Backbone as numpy.savetxt, mean C-alpha at the origin, in Angstrom:
# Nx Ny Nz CAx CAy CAz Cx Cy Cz
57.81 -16.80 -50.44 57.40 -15.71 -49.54 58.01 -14.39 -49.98
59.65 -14.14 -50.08 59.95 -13.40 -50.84 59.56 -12.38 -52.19
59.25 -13.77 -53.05 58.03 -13.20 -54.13 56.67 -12.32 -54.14
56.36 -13.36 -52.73 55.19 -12.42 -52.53 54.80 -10.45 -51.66
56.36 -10.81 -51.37 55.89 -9.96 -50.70 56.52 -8.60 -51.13
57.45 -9.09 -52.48 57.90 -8.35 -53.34 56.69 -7.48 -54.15
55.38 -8.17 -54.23 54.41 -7.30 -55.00 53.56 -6.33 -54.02
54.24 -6.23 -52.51 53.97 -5.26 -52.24 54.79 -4.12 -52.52
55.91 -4.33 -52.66 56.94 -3.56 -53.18 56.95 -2.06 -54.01
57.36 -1.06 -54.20 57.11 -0.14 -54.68 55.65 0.18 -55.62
54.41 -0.18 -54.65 53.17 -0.29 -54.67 53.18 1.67 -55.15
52.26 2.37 -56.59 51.70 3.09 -56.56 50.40 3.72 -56.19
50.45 4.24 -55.08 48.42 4.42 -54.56 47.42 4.92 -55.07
48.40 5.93 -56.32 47.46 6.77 -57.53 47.09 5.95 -58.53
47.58 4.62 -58.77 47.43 4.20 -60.07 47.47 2.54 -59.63
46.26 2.26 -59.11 46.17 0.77 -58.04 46.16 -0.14 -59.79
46.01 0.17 -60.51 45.80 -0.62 -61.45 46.53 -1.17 -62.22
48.10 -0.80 -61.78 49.01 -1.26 -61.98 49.76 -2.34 -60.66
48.99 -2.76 -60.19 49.26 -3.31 -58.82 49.54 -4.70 -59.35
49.86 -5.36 -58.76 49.93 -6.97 -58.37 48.96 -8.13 -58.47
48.58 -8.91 -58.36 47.28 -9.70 -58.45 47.04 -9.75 -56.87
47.84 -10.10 -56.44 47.64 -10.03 -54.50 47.20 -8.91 -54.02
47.95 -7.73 -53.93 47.90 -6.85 -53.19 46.32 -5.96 -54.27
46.22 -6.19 -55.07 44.48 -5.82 -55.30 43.59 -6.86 -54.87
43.80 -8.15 -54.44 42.77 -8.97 -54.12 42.63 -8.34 -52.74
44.18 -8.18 -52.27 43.75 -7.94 -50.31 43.29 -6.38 -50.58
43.19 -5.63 -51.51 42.15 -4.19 -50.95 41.71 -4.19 -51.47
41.26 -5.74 -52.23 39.44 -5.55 -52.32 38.73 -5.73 -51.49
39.12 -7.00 -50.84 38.60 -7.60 -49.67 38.93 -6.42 -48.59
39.80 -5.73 -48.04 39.52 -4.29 -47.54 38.42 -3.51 -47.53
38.26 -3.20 -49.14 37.43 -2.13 -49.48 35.78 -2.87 -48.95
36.05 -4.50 -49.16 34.61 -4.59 -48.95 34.34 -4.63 -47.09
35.30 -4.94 -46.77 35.21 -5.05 -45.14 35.05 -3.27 -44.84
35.72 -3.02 -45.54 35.32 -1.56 -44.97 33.60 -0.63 -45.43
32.86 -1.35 -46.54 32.09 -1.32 -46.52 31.05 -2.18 -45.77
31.07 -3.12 -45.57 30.34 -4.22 -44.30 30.32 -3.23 -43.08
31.31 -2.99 -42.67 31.40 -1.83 -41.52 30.60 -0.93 -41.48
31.08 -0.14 -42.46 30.18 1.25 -42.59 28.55 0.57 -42.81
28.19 0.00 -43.43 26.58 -0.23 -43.53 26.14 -0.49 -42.08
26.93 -1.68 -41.49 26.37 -2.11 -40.08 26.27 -0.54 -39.46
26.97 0.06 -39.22 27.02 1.53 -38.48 25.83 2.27 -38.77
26.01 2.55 -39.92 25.00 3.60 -40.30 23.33 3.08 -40.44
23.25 1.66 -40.80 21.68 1.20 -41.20 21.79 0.19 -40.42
22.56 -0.93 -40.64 21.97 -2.33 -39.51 22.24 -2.51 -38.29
22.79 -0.96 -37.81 22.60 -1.02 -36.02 21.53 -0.78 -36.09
20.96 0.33 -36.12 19.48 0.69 -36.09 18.61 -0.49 -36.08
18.80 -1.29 -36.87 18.04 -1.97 -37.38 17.91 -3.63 -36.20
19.32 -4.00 -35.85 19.16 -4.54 -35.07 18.78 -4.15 -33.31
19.21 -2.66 -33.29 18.55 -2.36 -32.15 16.96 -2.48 -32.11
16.51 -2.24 -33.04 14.85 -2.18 -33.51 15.03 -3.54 -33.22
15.39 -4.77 -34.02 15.32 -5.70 -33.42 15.01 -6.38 -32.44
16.03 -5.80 -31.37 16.52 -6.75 -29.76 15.06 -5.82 -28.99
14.56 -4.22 -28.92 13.27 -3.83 -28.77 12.42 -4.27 -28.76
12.59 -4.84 -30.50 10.75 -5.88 -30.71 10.91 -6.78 -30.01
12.24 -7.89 -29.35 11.97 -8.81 -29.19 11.70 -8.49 -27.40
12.27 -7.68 -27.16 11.86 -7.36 -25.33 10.09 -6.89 -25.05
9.95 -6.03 -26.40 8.54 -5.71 -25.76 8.02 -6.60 -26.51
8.03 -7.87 -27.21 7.68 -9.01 -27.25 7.24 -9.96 -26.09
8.02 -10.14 -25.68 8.04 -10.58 -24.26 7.16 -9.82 -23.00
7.38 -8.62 -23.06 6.82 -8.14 -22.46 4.98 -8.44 -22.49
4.82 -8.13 -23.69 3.38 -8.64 -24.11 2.85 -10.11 -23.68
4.05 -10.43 -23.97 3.56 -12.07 -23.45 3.56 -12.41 -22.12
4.31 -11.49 -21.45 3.93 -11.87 -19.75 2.32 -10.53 -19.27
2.28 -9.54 -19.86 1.21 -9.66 -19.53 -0.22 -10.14 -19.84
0.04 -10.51 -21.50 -1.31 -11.51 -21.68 -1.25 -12.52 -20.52
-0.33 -13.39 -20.31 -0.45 -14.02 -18.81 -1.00 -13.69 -17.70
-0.91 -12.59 -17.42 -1.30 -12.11 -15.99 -3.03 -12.01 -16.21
-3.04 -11.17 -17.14 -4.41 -11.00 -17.23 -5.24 -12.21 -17.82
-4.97 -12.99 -18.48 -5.44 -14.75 -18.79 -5.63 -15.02 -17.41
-4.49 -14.66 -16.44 -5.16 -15.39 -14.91 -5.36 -14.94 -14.12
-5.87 -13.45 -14.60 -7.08 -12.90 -13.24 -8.21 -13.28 -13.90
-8.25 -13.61 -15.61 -9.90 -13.72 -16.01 -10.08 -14.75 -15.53
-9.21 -15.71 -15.57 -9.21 -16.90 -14.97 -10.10 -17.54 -13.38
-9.42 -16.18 -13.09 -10.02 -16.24 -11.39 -11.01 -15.34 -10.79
-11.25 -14.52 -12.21 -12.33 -13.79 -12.06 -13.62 -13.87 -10.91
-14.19 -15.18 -11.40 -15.21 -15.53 -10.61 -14.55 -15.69 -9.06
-13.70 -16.06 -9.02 -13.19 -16.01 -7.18 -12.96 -15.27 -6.98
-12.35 -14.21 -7.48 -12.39 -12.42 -6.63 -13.74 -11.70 -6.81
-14.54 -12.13 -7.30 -15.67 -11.32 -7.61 -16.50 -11.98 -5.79
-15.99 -13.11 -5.79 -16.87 -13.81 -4.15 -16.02 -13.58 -3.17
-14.73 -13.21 -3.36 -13.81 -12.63 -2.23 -14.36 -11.16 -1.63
-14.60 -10.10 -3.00 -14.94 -9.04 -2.94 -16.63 -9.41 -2.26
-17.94 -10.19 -2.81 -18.34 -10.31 -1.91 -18.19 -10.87 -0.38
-17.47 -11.48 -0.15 -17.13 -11.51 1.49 -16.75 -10.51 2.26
-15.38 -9.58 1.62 -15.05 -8.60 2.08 -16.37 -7.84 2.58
-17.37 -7.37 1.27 -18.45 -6.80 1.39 -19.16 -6.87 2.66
-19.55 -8.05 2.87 -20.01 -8.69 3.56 -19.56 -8.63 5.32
-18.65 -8.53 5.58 -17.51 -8.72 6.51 -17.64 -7.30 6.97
-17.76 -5.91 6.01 -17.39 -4.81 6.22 -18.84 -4.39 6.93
-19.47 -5.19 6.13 -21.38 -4.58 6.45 -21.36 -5.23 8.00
-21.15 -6.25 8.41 -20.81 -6.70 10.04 -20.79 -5.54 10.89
-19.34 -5.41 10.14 -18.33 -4.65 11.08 -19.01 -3.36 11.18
-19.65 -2.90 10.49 -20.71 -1.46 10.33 -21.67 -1.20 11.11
-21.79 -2.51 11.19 -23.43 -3.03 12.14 -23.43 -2.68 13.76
-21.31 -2.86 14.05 -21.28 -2.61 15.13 -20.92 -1.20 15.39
-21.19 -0.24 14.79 -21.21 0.81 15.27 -22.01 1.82 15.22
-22.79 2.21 15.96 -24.16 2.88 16.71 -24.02 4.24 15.75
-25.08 4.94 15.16 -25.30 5.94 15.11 -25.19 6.90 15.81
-25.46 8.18 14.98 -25.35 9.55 16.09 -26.27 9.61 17.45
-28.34 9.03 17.27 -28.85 8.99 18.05 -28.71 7.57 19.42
-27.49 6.60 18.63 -27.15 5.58 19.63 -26.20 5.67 20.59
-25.47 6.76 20.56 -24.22 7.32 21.54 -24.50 7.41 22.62
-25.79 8.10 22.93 -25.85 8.29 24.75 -25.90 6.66 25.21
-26.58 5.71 24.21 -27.50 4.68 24.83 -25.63 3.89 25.13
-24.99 3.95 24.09 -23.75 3.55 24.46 -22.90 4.03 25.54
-22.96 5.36 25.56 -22.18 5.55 26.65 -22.65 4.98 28.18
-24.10 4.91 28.46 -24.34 4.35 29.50 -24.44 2.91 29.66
-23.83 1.97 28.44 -23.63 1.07 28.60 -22.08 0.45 29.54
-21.57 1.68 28.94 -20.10 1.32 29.14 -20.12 1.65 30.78
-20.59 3.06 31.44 -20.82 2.84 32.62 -21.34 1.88 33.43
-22.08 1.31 32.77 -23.09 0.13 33.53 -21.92 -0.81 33.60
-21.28 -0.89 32.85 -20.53 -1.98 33.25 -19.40 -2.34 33.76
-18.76 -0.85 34.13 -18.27 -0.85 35.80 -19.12 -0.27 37.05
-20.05 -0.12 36.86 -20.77 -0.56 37.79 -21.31 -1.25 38.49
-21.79 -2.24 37.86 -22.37 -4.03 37.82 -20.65 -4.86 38.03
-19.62 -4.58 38.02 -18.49 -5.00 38.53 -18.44 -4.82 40.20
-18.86 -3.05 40.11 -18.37 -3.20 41.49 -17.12 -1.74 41.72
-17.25 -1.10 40.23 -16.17 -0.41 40.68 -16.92 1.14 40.49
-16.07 1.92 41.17 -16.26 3.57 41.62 -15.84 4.63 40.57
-16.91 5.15 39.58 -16.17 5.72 38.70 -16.03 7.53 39.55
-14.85 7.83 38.87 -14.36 8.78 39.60 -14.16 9.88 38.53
-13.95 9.57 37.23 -14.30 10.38 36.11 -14.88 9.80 35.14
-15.75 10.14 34.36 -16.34 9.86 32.98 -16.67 10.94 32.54
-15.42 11.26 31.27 -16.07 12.40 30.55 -15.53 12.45 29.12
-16.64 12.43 28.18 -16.23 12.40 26.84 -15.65 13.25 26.10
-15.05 13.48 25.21 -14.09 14.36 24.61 -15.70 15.18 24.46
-15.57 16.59 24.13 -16.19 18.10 23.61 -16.32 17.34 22.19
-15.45 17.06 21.68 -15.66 17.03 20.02 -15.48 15.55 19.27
-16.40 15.23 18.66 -15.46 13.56 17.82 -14.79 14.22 17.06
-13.80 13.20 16.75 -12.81 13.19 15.82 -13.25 12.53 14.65
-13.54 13.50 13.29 -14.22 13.03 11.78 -13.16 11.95 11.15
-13.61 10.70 11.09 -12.96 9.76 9.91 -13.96 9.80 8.41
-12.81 9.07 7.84 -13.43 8.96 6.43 -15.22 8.50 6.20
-15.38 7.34 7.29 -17.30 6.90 7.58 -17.26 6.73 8.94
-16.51 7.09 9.28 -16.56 7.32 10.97 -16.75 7.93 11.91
-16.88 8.36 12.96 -16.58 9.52 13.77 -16.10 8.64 14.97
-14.90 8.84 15.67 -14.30 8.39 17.04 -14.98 9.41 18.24
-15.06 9.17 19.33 -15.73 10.15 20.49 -14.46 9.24 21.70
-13.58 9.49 22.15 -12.65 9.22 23.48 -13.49 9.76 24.17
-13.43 9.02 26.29 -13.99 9.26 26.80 -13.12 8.72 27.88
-12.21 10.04 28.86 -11.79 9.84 29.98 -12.39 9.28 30.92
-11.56 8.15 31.30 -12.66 7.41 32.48 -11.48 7.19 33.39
-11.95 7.07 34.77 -11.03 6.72 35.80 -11.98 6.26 36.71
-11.87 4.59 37.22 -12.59 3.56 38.03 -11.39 3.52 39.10
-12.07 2.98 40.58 -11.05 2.28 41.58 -12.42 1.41 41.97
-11.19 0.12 42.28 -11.69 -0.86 42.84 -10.58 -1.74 42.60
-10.87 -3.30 42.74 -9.53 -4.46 42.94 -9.27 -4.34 40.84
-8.55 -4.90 41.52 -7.70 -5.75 40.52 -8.74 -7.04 39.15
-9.25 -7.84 40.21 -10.40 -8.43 39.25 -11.09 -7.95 39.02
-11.94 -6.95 39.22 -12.88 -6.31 38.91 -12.49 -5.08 37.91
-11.76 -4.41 38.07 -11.61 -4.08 36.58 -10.66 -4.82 35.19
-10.32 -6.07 36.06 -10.36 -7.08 34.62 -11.65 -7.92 33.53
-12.34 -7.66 34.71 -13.50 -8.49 34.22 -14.35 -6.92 33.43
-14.29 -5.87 34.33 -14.74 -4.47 33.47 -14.18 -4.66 32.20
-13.26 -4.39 31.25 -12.31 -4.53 30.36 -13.17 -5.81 29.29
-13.40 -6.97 30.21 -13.73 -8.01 29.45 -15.13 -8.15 29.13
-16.18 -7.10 29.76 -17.39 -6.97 29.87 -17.56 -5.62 28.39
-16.55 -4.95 28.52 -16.31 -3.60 27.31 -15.79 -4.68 26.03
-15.35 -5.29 25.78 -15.30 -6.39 24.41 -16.21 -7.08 24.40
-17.04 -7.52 25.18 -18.18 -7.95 24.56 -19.61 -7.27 24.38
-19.04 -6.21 24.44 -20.49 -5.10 24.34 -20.88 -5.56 22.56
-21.94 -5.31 22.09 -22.28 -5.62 21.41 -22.16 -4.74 19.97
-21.58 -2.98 20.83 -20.82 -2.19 19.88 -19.61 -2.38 20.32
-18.49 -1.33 19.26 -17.18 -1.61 19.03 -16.77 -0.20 20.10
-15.99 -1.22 21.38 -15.14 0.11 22.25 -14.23 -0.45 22.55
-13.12 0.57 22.40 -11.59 -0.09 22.59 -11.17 1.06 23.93
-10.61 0.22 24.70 -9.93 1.12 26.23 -8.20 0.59 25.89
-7.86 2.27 26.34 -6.26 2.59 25.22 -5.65 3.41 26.50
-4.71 3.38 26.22 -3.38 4.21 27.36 -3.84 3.66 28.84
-4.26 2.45 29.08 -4.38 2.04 30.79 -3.57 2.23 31.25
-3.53 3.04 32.62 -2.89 3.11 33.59 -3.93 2.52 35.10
-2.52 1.74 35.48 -3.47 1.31 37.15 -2.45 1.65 38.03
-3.08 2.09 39.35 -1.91 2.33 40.29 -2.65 2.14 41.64
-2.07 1.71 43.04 -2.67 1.49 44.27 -3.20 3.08 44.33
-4.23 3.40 45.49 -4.48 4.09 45.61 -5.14 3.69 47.41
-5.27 5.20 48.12 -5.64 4.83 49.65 -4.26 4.19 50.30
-4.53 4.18 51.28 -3.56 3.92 52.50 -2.74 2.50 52.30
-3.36 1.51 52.66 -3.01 -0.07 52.17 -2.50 0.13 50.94
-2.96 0.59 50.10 -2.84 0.27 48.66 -3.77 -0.80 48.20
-4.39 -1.09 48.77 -5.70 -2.13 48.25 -6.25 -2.30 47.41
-6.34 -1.00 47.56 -7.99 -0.47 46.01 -7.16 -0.08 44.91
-7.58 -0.38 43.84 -6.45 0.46 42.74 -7.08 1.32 41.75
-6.72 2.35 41.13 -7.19 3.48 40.22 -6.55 2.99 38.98
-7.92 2.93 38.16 -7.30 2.77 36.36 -7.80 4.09 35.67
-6.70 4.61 35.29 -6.74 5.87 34.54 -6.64 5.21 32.81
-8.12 5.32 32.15 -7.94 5.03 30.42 -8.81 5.49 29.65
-8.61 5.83 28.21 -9.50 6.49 27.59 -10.37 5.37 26.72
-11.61 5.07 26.42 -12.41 4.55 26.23 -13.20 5.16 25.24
-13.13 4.46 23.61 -12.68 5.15 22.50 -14.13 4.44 21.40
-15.17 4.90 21.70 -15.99 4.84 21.14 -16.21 5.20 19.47
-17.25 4.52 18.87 -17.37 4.89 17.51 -18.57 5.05 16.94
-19.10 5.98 16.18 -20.40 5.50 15.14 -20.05 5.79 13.80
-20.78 5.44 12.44 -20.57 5.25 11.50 -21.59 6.82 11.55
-20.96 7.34 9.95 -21.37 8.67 9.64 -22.86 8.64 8.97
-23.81 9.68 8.90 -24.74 9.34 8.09 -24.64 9.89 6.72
-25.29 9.84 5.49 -25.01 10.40 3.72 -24.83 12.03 4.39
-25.25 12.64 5.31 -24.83 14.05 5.20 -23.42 14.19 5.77
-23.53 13.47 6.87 -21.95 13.62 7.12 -20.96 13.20 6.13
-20.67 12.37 5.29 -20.20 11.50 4.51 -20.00 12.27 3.29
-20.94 13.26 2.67 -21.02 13.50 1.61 -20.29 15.16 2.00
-20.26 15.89 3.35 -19.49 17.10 4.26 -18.16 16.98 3.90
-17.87 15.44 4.64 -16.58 14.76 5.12 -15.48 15.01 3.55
-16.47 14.01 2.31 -15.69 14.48 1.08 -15.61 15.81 0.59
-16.20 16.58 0.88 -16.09 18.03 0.27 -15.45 18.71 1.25
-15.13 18.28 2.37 -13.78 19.17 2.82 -12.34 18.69 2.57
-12.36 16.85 2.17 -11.39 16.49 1.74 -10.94 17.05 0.25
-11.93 17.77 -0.58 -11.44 18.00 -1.70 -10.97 19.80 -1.89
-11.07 20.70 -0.54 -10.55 21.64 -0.19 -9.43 22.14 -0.61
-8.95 22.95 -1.16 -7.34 23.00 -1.50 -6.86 23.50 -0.26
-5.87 23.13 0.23 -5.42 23.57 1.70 -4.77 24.62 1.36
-5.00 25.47 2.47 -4.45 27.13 2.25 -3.57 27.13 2.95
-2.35 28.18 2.30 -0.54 28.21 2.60 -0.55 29.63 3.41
């Protein structure tokens, strides 16, 4: 050990070539570790970062060829979902009356607290509908007195109308001396579907730039 470590011994750094057999083997092996280093740094990081990249958006590719392998897959069943939806929507369309079907509706809805039995005391439709996207809403303040069953069964006679009316914010309260009779204060929220002029209005004010 002594020996050896004697040839590190008054080592010259200008003139390695007078060195030892040891102490030039260990800075060769230095010099080359210190080149291994420097290459990884300067070229085969890069290179393995490029690497570990390809191999993520590798993957990546491969989960979405998957996804899309199994919507083609199921292609044909969303194409009959989308017809049902279709289908389902055209229903639901069916139940709502045009512009010239509104009066015939609104006197439906009267008729049928009437044919109950109850006293309407207001019916009056909003001044203006309210424009949806293929819609138009029309609310219509109504206020009936009479019992208790009878404007339950009113209510249940308005869901089965054969158009679409929804009665929203009910209020009931006794009314008269006894309290017998009772007053339902609710708005009664009619609909018709728009026609191509309204529809085609409706988008060209949606594409308006709104003014600041």
């Amino acid at each position: 050990m002594d020996k050896l470590l004697d040839q590190f011994k008054y080592l010259n750094p200008k003139d390695p070539g007078t060195w030892p057999a040891l102490p030039k083997l260990l800075a060769l092996i230095a010099t080359l570790a210190a080149l291994v280093a420097a290459g990884y740094v300067a070229d085969w990081q890069g290179q393995m970062d490029e690497l570990v990249a390809g191999a993520e958006q590798e993957a990546k590719l491969k989960n979405d060829y998957k996804d899309k392998k199994q919507l083609a897959v199921n292609l044909d069943l969303y194409r009959q979902q989308l017809r049902e939806i279709d289908s389902s929507f055209g229903a639901l369309l069916k139940q709502l009356p045009n512009k010239s079907q509104m009066d015939a509706l609104l006197v439906d809805i009267n008729q049928a607290g009437l044919g109950r039995g109850l006293q309407f005391e207001l019916f009056k439709p909003a001044p203006q509908e309210t424009m949806k996207e293929f819609y138009a809403e029309l609310p219509v303040a109504v206020r009936v007195t009479g019992s208790y069953h009878d404007m339950g069964q009113f209510a249940s006679d308005i869901a089965q109308l054969s158009r679409i009316v929804t009665l929203n914010d009910i209020a009931i309260a006794p009314t008269g001396k006894d309290g017998s009779v009772l007053a339902m204060d609710t708005s009664a929220k009619t609909f018709r579907y728009l026609d191509d002029e309204e529809v085609t209005k409706q988008k060209r004010a949606a594409k308006k730039p709104v003014k600041k």
